[in-house]
Coordinates of C-alpha atoms in Angstrom, one line a residue:
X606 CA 0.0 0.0 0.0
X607 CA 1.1 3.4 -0.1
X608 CA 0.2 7.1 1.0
X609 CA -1.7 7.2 -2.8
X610 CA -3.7 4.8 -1.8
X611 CA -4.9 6.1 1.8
X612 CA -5.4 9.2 -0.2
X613 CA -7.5 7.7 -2.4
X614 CA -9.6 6.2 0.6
X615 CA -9.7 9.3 2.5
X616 CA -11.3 11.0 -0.8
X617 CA -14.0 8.2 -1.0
X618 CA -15.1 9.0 2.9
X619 CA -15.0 12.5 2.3
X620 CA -17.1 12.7 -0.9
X621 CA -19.4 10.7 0.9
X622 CA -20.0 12.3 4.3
X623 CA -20.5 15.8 1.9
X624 CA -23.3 14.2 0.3
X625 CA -21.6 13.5 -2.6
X626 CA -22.4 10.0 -3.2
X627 CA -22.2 10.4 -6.9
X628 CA -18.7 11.2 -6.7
X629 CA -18.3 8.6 -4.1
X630 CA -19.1 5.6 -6.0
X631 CA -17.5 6.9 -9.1
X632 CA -14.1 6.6 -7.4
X633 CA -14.7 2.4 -6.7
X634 CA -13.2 0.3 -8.5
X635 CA -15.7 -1.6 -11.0
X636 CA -15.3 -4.9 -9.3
X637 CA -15.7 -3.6 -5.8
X638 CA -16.1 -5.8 -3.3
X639 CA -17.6 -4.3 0.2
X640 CA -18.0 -7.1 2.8
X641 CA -20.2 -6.2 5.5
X642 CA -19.6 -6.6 9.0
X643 CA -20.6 -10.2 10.3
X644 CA -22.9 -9.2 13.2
X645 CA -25.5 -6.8 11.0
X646 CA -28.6 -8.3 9.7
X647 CA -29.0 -9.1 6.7
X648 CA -24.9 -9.1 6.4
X649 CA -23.8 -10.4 2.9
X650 CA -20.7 -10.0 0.7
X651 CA -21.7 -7.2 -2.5
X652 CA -19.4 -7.7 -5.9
X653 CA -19.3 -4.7 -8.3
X654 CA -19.8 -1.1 -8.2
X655 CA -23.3 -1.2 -8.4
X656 CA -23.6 -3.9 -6.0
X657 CA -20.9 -2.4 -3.3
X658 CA -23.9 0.8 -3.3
X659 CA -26.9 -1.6 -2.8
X660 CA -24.8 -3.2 0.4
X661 CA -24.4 0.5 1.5
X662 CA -27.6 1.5 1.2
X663 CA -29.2 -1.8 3.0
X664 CA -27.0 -0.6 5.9
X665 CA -27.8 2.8 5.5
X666 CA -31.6 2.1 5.0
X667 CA -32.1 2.3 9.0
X668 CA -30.5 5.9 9.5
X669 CA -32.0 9.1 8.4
X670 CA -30.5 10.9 5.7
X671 CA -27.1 12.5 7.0
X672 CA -24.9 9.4 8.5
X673 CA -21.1 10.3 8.7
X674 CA -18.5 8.0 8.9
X675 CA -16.0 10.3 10.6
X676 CA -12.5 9.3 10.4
X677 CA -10.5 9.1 13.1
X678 CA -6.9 7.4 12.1
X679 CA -5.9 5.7 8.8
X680 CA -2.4 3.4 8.6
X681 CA -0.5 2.4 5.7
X682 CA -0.2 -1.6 6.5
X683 CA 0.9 -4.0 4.7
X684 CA -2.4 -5.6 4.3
X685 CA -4.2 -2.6 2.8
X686 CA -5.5 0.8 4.3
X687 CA -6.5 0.4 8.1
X688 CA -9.2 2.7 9.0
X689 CA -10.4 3.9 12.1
X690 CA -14.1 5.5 11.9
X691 CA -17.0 7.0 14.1
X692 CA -20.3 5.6 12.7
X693 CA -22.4 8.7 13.2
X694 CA -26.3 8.4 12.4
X695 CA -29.6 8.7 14.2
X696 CA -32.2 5.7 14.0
X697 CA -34.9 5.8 11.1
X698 CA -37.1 4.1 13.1
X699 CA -36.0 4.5 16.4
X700 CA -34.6 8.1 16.4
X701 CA -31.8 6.6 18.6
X702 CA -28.6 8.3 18.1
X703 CA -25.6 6.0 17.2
X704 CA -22.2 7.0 17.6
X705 CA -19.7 4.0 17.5
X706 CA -15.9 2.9 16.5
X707 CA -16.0 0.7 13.4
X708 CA -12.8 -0.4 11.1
X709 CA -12.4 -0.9 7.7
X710 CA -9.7 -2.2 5.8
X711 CA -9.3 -1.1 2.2
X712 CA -7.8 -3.1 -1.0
X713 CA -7.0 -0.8 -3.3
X714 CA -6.3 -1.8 -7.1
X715 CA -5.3 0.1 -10.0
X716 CA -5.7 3.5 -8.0
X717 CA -9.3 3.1 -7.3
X718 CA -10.5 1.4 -3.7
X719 CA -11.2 -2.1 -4.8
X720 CA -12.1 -4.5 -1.4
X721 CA -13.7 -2.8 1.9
X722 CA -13.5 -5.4 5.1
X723 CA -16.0 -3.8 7.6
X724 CA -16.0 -4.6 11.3
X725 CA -16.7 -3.5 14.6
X726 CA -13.5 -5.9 16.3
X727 CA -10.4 -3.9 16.2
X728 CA -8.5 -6.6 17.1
X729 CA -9.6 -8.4 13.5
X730 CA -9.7 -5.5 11.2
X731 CA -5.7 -5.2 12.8
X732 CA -5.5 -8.6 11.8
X733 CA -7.3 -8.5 8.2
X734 CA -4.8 -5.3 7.7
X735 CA -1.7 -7.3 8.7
X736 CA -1.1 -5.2 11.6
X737 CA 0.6 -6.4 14.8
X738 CA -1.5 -6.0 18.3

């Protein structure tokens, strides 16, 4: 990995959390691959661009409009980009306010972000990114 590629990762977060989701998804890689983190409902596996959205928006479908993932730390590893977030959003249904640590680790191929590993375990988004404890 290299400081393009968290670059190139830190441009994808911000486009999104502006509300530019056009922009956002332009920037994936064709083939990308978001993998959802295992304890959500409905978790599942999404290949493609247009796919990698439709994962998003199934998780997104139970905030109101305006969830931020704010980041917080990003590391070049050897495994790909390590990303530390704050999951900001407020309950569609619930109008509970969520603010919690989540992880990603990016894959990124031919300058675009290709794979994003979702989790809420630190200790195995470390792990997925190669990263010692």
């Amino acid at each position: 990995m290299s400081a393009t590629d968290m670059e190139v990762v830190r441009a994808v977060y911000e486009a999104f959390n502006r509300g530019d989701y056009e922009t956002a998804t332009a920037m994936l890689h064709e083939q990308a691959e978001l993998h959802q983190v295992e304890a959500i409902p409905d978790t599942d596996t999404y290949i493609g661009r247009d796919e990698f959205v439709r994962g998003l928006n199934r998780w997104l479908a139970g905030f109101e409009p305006g969830f931020q993932y704010a980041l917080e730390e990003m590391i070049d590893a050897p495994e790909g980009v390590f990303v530390r977030l704050r999951l900001r959003g407020r309950g569609r249904t619930s109008g509970v306010d969520l603010e919690q640590a989540g992880f990603n680790v990016w894959e990124v191929r031919d300058g675009q972000p290709f794979s994003c590993l979702a989790y809420f375990d630190e200790g195995k988004a470390r792990a997925a990114a190669g990263l010692g404890d």
